[in-house]
Coordinates of C-alpha atoms and ligand atoms in Angstrom, one line a residue:
X1 CA -18.3 -34.2 17.8
X2 CA -15.3 -32.3 16.5
X3 CA -14.5 -28.7 15.7
X4 CA -17.3 -26.3 14.9
X5 CA -18.4 -25.5 11.3
X6 CA -16.7 -22.5 9.9
X7 CA -19.9 -20.5 9.4
X8 CA -18.0 -17.3 9.0
X9 CA -15.8 -18.8 6.3
X10 CA -18.9 -20.2 4.4
X11 CA -20.7 -16.8 4.6
X12 CA -17.5 -15.0 3.6
X13 CA -17.3 -17.2 0.5
X14 CA -20.9 -16.4 -0.5
X15 CA -20.3 -12.7 -0.1
X16 CA -17.1 -12.8 -2.1
X17 CA -19.0 -14.4 -4.9
X18 CA -21.5 -11.5 -5.0
X19 CA -19.9 -8.9 -7.2
X20 CA -22.9 -6.7 -8.0
X21 CA -25.3 -4.9 -5.8
X22 CA -28.5 -6.9 -5.5
X23 CA -31.4 -4.9 -4.0
X24 CA -33.5 -6.9 -1.6
X25 CA -37.3 -7.1 -1.8
X26 CA -38.7 -3.7 -0.9
X27 CA -42.5 -3.3 -0.3
X28 CA -43.5 0.1 -1.6
X29 CA -45.8 1.9 0.8
X30 CA -46.8 5.5 0.1
X31 CA -48.0 6.2 3.7
X32 CA -44.8 4.9 5.2
X33 CA -42.7 6.8 2.7
X34 CA -44.2 10.1 4.0
X35 CA -43.6 9.3 7.7
X36 CA -40.6 10.9 9.2
X37 CA -38.2 8.5 11.0
X38 CA -34.7 9.6 12.0
X39 CA -31.7 7.3 12.6
X40 CA -28.7 8.7 14.4
X41 CA -25.4 7.0 13.7
X42 CA -24.6 5.1 10.4
X43 CA -22.9 2.2 12.1
X44 CA -24.1 -1.4 11.8
X45 CA -27.0 -0.8 14.1
X46 CA -28.2 2.4 12.4
X47 CA -27.7 1.1 8.9
X48 CA -29.5 -2.1 9.7
X49 CA -32.4 -0.2 11.1
X50 CA -32.5 2.0 8.0
X51 CA -32.2 -1.1 5.7
X52 CA -35.2 -2.9 7.3
X53 CA -37.3 0.2 7.5
X54 CA -36.6 0.8 3.8
X55 CA -37.8 -2.7 3.1
X56 CA -41.1 -1.8 4.7
X57 CA -41.4 1.3 2.4
X58 CA -40.0 4.0 4.8
X59 CA -37.5 6.5 3.7
X60 CA -35.6 7.1 6.9
X61 CA -33.2 9.9 7.3
X62 CA -29.8 8.9 8.8
X63 CA -27.6 11.5 10.6
X64 CA -23.9 10.5 10.9
X65 CA -21.4 12.5 12.9
X66 CA -18.3 11.5 10.9
X67 CA -17.5 12.2 7.2
X68 CA -18.1 8.5 6.2
X69 CA -20.9 6.1 7.0
X70 CA -20.0 2.6 8.4
X71 CA -19.4 3.1 12.1
X72 CA -16.5 1.2 13.9
X73 CA -16.1 -1.2 10.9
X74 CA -14.9 1.8 8.8
X75 CA -13.5 4.0 11.6
X76 CA -11.5 1.5 13.7
X77 CA -11.6 -2.1 12.4
X78 CA -8.4 -2.2 10.2
X79 CA -8.7 -2.7 6.4
X80 CA -6.5 -5.8 6.6
X81 CA -9.5 -7.5 8.3
X82 CA -12.4 -5.7 6.5
X83 CA -11.7 -4.3 3.1
X84 CA -13.4 -0.9 2.6
X85 CA -14.8 -1.7 -0.8
X86 CA -17.1 -4.3 0.7
X87 CA -18.4 -1.8 3.2
X88 CA -19.0 0.8 0.5
X89 CA -20.9 -1.6 -1.6
X90 CA -23.3 -2.4 1.3
X91 CA -23.7 1.3 2.2
X92 CA -24.5 2.1 -1.5
X93 CA -27.1 -0.7 -1.5
X94 CA -28.8 0.8 1.5
X95 CA -28.8 4.2 -0.2
X96 CA -30.1 2.6 -3.3
X97 CA -33.2 1.5 -1.3
X98 CA -34.1 5.2 -0.6
X99 CA -32.3 5.8 2.6
X100 CA -30.7 9.3 2.9
X101 CA -27.5 9.5 4.8
X102 CA -26.4 13.0 5.9
X103 CA -22.7 12.9 7.1
X104 CA -20.9 15.4 9.4
X105 CA -24.2 15.8 11.3
X106 CA -23.4 15.2 15.0
X107 CA -26.1 14.9 17.6
X108 CA -25.4 17.3 20.4
X109 CA -23.4 19.6 18.2
X110 CA -25.4 20.2 15.0
X111 CA -28.9 19.1 16.2
X112 CA -30.8 17.8 19.3
X113 CA -33.3 15.0 19.8
X114 CA -35.9 17.5 20.9
X115 CA -35.2 19.5 17.7
X116 CA -35.9 16.4 15.6
X117 CA -39.2 16.0 17.4
X118 CA -40.1 19.6 16.7
X119 CA -39.4 19.0 13.0
X120 CA -42.1 16.2 13.1
X121 CA -40.0 13.0 13.4
X122 CA -42.4 10.4 14.7
X123 CA -39.7 7.9 15.8
X124 CA -35.9 8.2 16.4
X125 CA -33.4 5.3 16.5
X126 CA -30.3 6.1 18.5
X127 CA -27.4 4.0 17.2
X128 CA -24.4 6.1 18.2
X129 CA -22.4 3.1 19.5
X130 CA -19.9 3.4 22.4
X131 CA -17.7 6.0 20.8
X132 CA -15.1 6.9 23.5
X133 CA -12.3 4.9 25.1
X134 CA -12.1 4.4 28.9
X135 CA -9.3 5.9 30.9
X136 CA -6.7 3.7 32.7
X137 CA -6.6 5.9 35.8
X138 CA -2.9 5.6 36.4
X139 CA -0.3 8.4 36.9
X140 CA 1.2 9.7 33.6
X141 CA -1.9 9.1 31.5
X142 CA -2.1 12.7 30.5
X143 CA 1.4 12.7 28.9
X144 CA 1.8 13.3 25.2
X145 CA 2.3 9.9 23.4
X146 CA -0.4 8.3 25.5
X147 CA -3.6 7.7 23.6
X148 CA -6.7 5.5 23.6
X149 CA -7.2 2.9 20.9
X150 CA -10.4 4.2 19.5
X151 CA -9.0 7.7 19.0
X152 CA -5.7 6.2 17.5
X153 CA -7.5 3.8 15.1
X154 CA -10.0 6.5 14.1
X155 CA -7.1 9.0 13.4
X156 CA -5.6 6.5 11.1
X157 CA -8.7 5.1 9.4
X158 CA -10.7 8.3 9.0
X159 CA -8.1 11.1 8.9
X160 CA -5.5 9.0 7.1
X161 CA -2.5 9.2 9.4
X162 CA -1.5 8.5 13.0
X163 CA 1.8 9.2 14.7
X164 CA 3.5 6.0 15.8
X165 CA 6.4 5.4 18.2
X166 CA 9.3 3.1 18.0
X167 CA 8.4 0.9 21.0
X168 CA 4.7 0.8 21.3
X169 CA 2.8 -0.6 24.4
X170 CA -0.8 -1.5 24.0
X171 CA -2.9 -2.1 27.2
X172 CA -5.9 -4.4 27.0
X173 CA -6.9 -7.8 25.7
X174 CA -9.9 -7.3 23.3
X175 CA -10.2 -6.9 19.6
X176 CA -9.4 -3.2 19.9
X177 CA -6.1 -4.0 21.6
X178 CA -5.1 -6.5 19.0
X179 CA -6.2 -4.3 16.1
X180 CA -4.1 -1.5 17.5
X181 CA -1.1 -3.7 17.9
X182 CA -1.3 -5.0 14.4
X183 CA -1.9 -1.5 13.0
X184 CA 1.2 -0.3 14.9
X185 CA 3.2 -3.1 13.3
X186 CA 2.0 -2.1 9.8
X187 CA 2.8 1.6 10.5
X188 CA 6.4 0.7 11.2
X189 CA 6.8 0.4 15.0
X190 CA 10.0 -1.4 15.9
X191 CA 8.5 -3.3 18.8
X192 CA 4.9 -3.8 19.9
X193 CA 3.9 -5.3 23.2
X194 CA 0.3 -6.0 24.5
X195 CA -0.2 -6.0 28.2
X196 CA -3.1 -7.9 29.6
X197 CA -3.9 -8.3 33.3
X198 CA -5.5 -11.8 33.1
X199 CA -4.3 -14.9 31.3
X200 CA -4.4 -15.5 27.6
X201 CA -7.6 -17.8 27.9
X202 CA -9.5 -14.8 29.2
X203 CA -8.5 -12.4 26.4
X204 CA -11.7 -11.3 24.8
X205 CA -10.0 -10.8 21.3
X206 CA -10.6 -13.6 18.8
X207 CA -8.0 -16.4 19.3
X208 CA -7.0 -16.4 15.6
X209 CA -6.3 -12.6 15.7
X210 CA -4.1 -13.0 18.8
X211 CA -2.2 -15.8 17.0
X212 CA -1.7 -13.7 13.8
X213 CA -0.5 -10.7 15.9
X214 CA 2.2 -12.9 17.4
X215 CA 3.2 -14.2 13.9
X216 CA 3.6 -10.5 13.0
X217 CA 6.0 -10.0 15.9
X218 CA 3.6 -8.6 18.6
X219 CA 4.6 -9.7 22.1
X220 CA 1.7 -10.6 24.4
X221 CA 2.5 -10.1 28.0
X222 CA -0.2 -11.6 30.2
X223 CA -0.9 -11.3 33.9
X224 CA 0.7 -7.9 33.8
X225 CA -1.0 -4.6 34.6
X226 CA 0.3 -1.0 34.2
X227 CA 0.5 1.0 37.4
X228 CA 2.2 4.1 36.0
X229 CA 3.4 5.6 32.7
X230 CA 6.9 6.7 33.2
X231 CA 8.5 9.8 31.6
X232 CA 11.9 11.3 31.2
X233 CA 12.1 15.1 30.5
X234 CA 8.4 15.0 29.8
X235 CA 8.6 12.2 27.2
X236 CA 7.2 8.7 27.7
X237 CA 10.0 6.2 28.3
X238 CA 8.3 3.2 29.7
X239 CA 5.4 1.6 31.7
X240 CA 5.8 0.6 35.3
X241 CA 4.1 -2.8 35.5
X242 CA 2.8 -5.0 38.2
X243 CA 2.7 -8.8 37.9
X244 CA -0.8 -10.2 38.6
X245 CA -2.3 -13.5 39.7
X246 CA -5.9 -14.6 39.4
X247 CA -8.1 -14.5 42.5
X248 CA -11.8 -15.1 43.2
X249 CA -14.5 -15.1 40.4
X250 CA -16.1 -11.8 39.7
X251 CA -19.5 -10.8 38.3
X252 CA -18.4 -11.5 34.7
X253 CA -17.7 -15.1 35.6
X254 CA -13.9 -14.6 35.2
X255 CA -11.3 -14.7 38.0
X256 CA -10.4 -11.3 39.2
X257 CA -6.8 -10.4 38.8
X258 CA -4.9 -9.2 41.9
X259 CA -1.4 -8.0 42.4
X260 CA 1.2 -10.7 42.8
X261 CA 3.9 -10.5 45.5
X262 CA 6.7 -9.4 43.1
X263 CA 8.0 -5.8 42.9
X264 CA 6.8 -3.6 40.0
X265 CA 9.2 -3.4 37.0
X266 CA 9.5 -1.0 34.0
X267 CA 9.0 -2.1 30.4
X268 CA 10.5 0.5 28.0
X269 CA 8.1 2.2 25.5
X270 CA 7.8 5.6 23.9
X271 CA 4.1 5.3 23.0
X272 CA 1.3 3.9 25.1
X273 CA -2.1 3.1 23.7
X274 CA -4.9 2.0 26.0
X275 CA -7.7 -0.3 24.8
X276 CA -9.5 -1.2 28.1
X277 CA -13.2 -0.6 27.1
X278 CA -15.6 2.0 25.7
X279 CA -18.3 4.3 26.9
X280 CA -21.2 6.4 25.8
X281 CA -21.2 10.2 26.5
X282 CA -24.9 10.5 27.5
X283 CA -24.7 14.2 28.6
X284 CA -23.5 15.2 25.1
X285 CA -26.2 13.4 23.2
X286 CA -29.3 13.5 25.4
X287 CA -29.2 17.3 26.1
X288 CA -31.1 17.0 29.4
X289 CA -33.8 14.6 28.1
X290 CA -34.9 12.2 30.8
X291 CA -33.8 8.9 29.0
X292 CA -33.1 6.1 31.5
X293 CA -29.6 4.6 31.4
X294 CA -28.6 1.1 32.5
X295 CA -26.2 0.3 35.3
X296 CA -23.2 0.4 32.9
X297 CA -24.1 3.9 31.6
X298 CA -25.6 2.8 28.3
X299 CA -29.1 3.5 27.0
X300 CA -31.7 1.3 28.8
X301 CA -33.6 -0.3 25.9
X302 CA -36.0 -3.2 25.7
X303 CA -34.0 -6.1 24.3
X304 CA -36.8 -7.3 22.0
X305 CA -37.9 -3.9 20.6
X306 CA -35.1 -1.4 21.4
X307 CA -37.7 0.9 23.0
X308 CA -36.3 3.3 25.6
X309 CA -38.0 5.1 28.4
X310 CA -39.3 7.6 25.9
X311 CA -42.0 6.0 23.6
X312 CA -40.7 7.6 20.4
X313 CA -37.0 6.9 21.1
X314 CA -35.4 3.5 20.2
X315 CA -31.8 2.3 20.6
X316 CA -29.7 -0.7 19.8
X317 CA -26.2 -1.8 19.1
X318 CA -23.3 -0.7 21.3
X319 CA -25.2 2.4 22.5
X320 CA -27.6 0.1 24.4
X321 CA -25.6 -3.1 24.9
X322 CA -22.1 -1.6 25.5
X323 CA -19.3 -2.8 23.3
X324 CA -20.5 -5.9 21.6
X325 CA -20.3 -7.1 18.0
X326 CA -21.4 -6.2 14.5
X327 CA -23.9 -9.1 14.3
X328 CA -25.5 -8.0 17.6
X329 CA -25.7 -4.4 16.4
X330 CA -27.3 -5.5 13.0
X331 CA -29.8 -7.6 14.9
X332 CA -30.6 -4.7 17.3
X333 CA -31.2 -2.4 14.3
X334 CA -33.6 -4.9 12.7
X335 CA -35.5 -5.5 16.0
X336 CA -36.0 -1.7 16.4
X337 CA -37.1 -1.3 12.7
X338 CA -39.8 -3.9 13.2
X339 CA -40.9 -2.3 16.5
X340 CA -41.0 1.2 15.0
X341 CA -43.2 -0.1 12.2
X342 CA -45.4 -1.8 14.6
X343 CA -45.8 1.3 16.7
X344 CA -46.5 3.6 13.7
X345 CA -48.8 1.3 11.8
X346 CA -50.1 -1.0 14.5
X347 CA -49.2 -4.0 12.3
X348 CA -46.4 -6.6 12.2
X349 CA -45.1 -6.2 8.6
X350 CA -41.8 -8.0 8.9
X351 CA -42.4 -10.2 5.9
X352 CA -38.8 -11.4 5.7
X353 CA -39.1 -13.0 9.0
X354 CA -41.4 -15.8 7.8
X355 CA -40.0 -19.2 8.3
X356 CA -38.3 -20.2 5.1
X357 CA -38.7 -23.7 3.7
X358 CA -35.3 -25.2 3.0
X359 CA -35.1 -25.6 -0.8
X360 CA -32.0 -27.8 -0.8
X361 CA -33.0 -31.5 -0.9
X362 CA -31.8 -33.1 2.3
X363 CA -31.3 -36.8 3.0
X364 CA -32.0 -37.3 6.7
X365 CA -30.2 -40.6 6.6
X366 CA -26.9 -39.1 5.3
X367 CA -24.1 -38.5 7.7
X368 CA -22.3 -35.2 7.6
X369 CA -18.9 -35.3 6.0
X370 CA -16.1 -36.3 8.4
X371 CA -13.0 -34.3 7.8
X372 CA -11.4 -31.4 9.7
X373 CA -12.7 -27.9 9.7
X374 CA -11.4 -25.8 6.7
X375 CA -8.9 -23.1 7.6
X376 CA -8.8 -19.7 6.1
X377 CA -5.9 -19.1 3.7
X378 CA -3.5 -16.4 5.1
X379 CA -1.3 -13.8 3.4
X380 CA 2.3 -14.7 4.3
X381 CA 3.6 -12.7 7.2
X382 CA 6.5 -11.2 5.2
X383 CA 3.9 -9.6 2.9
X384 CA 1.9 -7.9 5.6
X385 CA 4.4 -5.2 6.7
X386 CA 3.8 -1.6 5.6
X387 CA 0.5 -2.4 4.0
X388 CA -3.2 -3.1 5.0
X389 CA -3.8 -5.8 2.4
X390 CA -6.4 -8.3 3.5
X391 CA -4.9 -11.1 5.6
X392 CA -7.5 -13.8 5.3
X393 CA -7.7 -15.1 1.8
X394 CA -10.9 -16.3 0.1
X395 CA -11.8 -20.0 -0.3
X396 CA -12.3 -21.8 -3.6
X397 CA -15.8 -23.1 -4.3
X398 CA -14.6 -26.6 -3.6
X399 CA -13.4 -25.7 -0.1
X400 CA -16.6 -23.8 0.7
X401 CA -18.9 -26.7 -0.4
X402 CA -16.8 -29.3 1.5
X403 CA -17.0 -27.2 4.7
X404 CA -20.7 -26.6 4.3
X405 CA -21.2 -30.4 4.1
X406 CA -19.8 -30.7 7.6
X407 CA -23.0 -29.2 8.9
X408 CA -24.9 -31.6 11.1
X409 CA -28.3 -29.9 10.1
X410 CA -29.5 -29.8 13.7
X411 CA -32.3 -27.6 12.4
X412 CA -33.7 -30.3 10.2
X413 CA -33.2 -33.1 12.7
X414 CA -35.0 -31.0 15.4
X415 CA -38.0 -30.4 13.3
X416 CA -38.4 -34.0 12.2
Ligands
FAD1 C1 -11.2 -1.9 17.2 C2 -12.4 -2.7 17.2 C3 -12.5 -3.9 16.6 C4 -13.6 -4.6 16.6 N1 -13.7 -5.9 16.0 C5 -14.8 -6.5 15.9 C6 -14.9 -7.8 15.2 O1 -13.9 -8.3 14.7 N2 -16.1 -8.4 15.0 C7 -17.2 -7.8 15.5 O2 -18.3 -8.4 15.4 N3 -17.2 -6.7 16.2 C8 -16.0 -6.0 16.4 N4 -16.0 -4.8 17.1 C9 -17.2 -4.3 17.7 C10 -18.1 -3.7 16.6 O3 -17.4 -2.8 15.8 C11 -19.3 -2.9 17.3 O4 -19.9 -3.8 18.2 C12 -20.3 -2.4 16.3 O5 -19.7 -1.6 15.3 C13 -21.4 -1.6 17.0 O6 -22.2 -1.1 16.0 P1 -23.1 0.3 16.3 O7 -23.8 0.6 15.1 O8 -23.9 0.0 17.6 O9 -22.0 1.4 16.7 P2 -20.8 2.0 15.9 O10 -20.2 1.0 15.0 O11 -19.9 2.6 16.9 O12 -21.5 3.1 15.0 C14 -22.0 4.3 15.6 C15 -22.0 5.4 14.6 O13 -22.6 6.5 15.2 C16 -21.8 7.7 14.9 N5 -22.0 8.6 16.0 C17 -21.5 8.6 17.2 N6 -21.9 9.6 18.0 C18 -22.6 10.4 17.2 C19 -23.4 11.6 17.3 N7 -23.3 12.3 18.5 N8 -24.1 12.1 16.3 C20 -24.1 11.4 15.1 N9 -23.5 10.2 14.9 C21 -22.8 9.7 15.9 C22 -20.4 7.1 14.8 O14 -19.6 8.0 14.1 C23 -20.7 5.8 14.1 O15 -20.6 5.9 12.7 C24 -14.8 -4.1 17.2 C25 -14.8 -2.8 17.7 C26 -13.6 -2.1 17.7 C27 -13.6 -0.7 18.4

């Protein structure tokens, strides 16, 4: 009919209104509390698995390789998009439910899956994400001042500082590329350019993030691919680029970029950061265990249960799906928690999944409100430099209620 309902904005309003930790309903269960269940990785998938197991009375043990729980949302997604206090509040809530999180415990370095089994863990959830960046595979990639986005963002967000060049070139078109570019702007780069080999319409990053990056001065150069990182006296001085055009459709349903007829050209840069995808390092974490991988090199897991080729090992989130989203990871963690409980107890205890009756009176004859989608308020561009203050500003209650009233209530209409 018109633009979609701003579900994220409405949810954001509700979360902003919640200033205290409210523990959800937990069903105490002495037998479950004694069972040993391990969760590896305290990202959205692992924390969600822990949260739902805790609701069923389990006390799962989470092992996290980094010094802070939270996964990519704390390690790489910049604070101007996701304030850290909100994340800490949620982690504290999960700990308050009886979940124990051990940090600086890395699978493959400090313990092994087989070791957990030997210690009596009956089920293990593998939620290690897709922690490493992919390589570009062009000459010059080994030079100093060439980094990948995951490592760069992790350096800044976890260790507290990252070195930044004057003229920064970011390669890629997803959220990681845009987050890197906007982080570079905030850390004081003089110019930041994003190179993407397809067109803007194909960029996987959220459209509003791309737009805000441009408002902050980032140059988006589409249909351009790097072919070599150029150095002078061992120092990066530019990226040799090839103009691209779009050819036939590929497996992903997008048109495959191919080199255009023009000659390559060099764009000056003294730092290059690549954000062209992420991978799992199976050899490091599986330690020779025969766990089946999928064709993309991630853990092969049943999409409904997260069960892997080993009957005690579950997986979900990016580790199984490849780079995806926080919501998908949270859903994967929940599905695995329900499946682990069903395997250990033989019962389906997921009480929170029962169909909820809508308790808001609804007039089936009423038409949804007809006015445009509400926009998020934004911090003015001139107040975004040299800081990581939140860019999207909260709505007032009036805006949130007006936006919610644009809902067509398809759920209600479908049932009736
Ligand atoms: C820069 C960037 C921006 C993004 N922006 C968005 C966005 O705007 N919206 C969105 O929905 N999604 C976004 N995503 C994707 C989203 O962050 C991921 O899909 C999501 O975090 C996956 O959750 P996960 O729990 O599977 O993995 P992760 O979040 O990666 O968490 C895995 C956890 O496991 C730990 N770990 C890894 N290896 C080991 C080991 N060997 N031993 C112990 N612990 C280990 C890691 O330290 C980490 O804490 C973005 C991703 C990136 C990189």
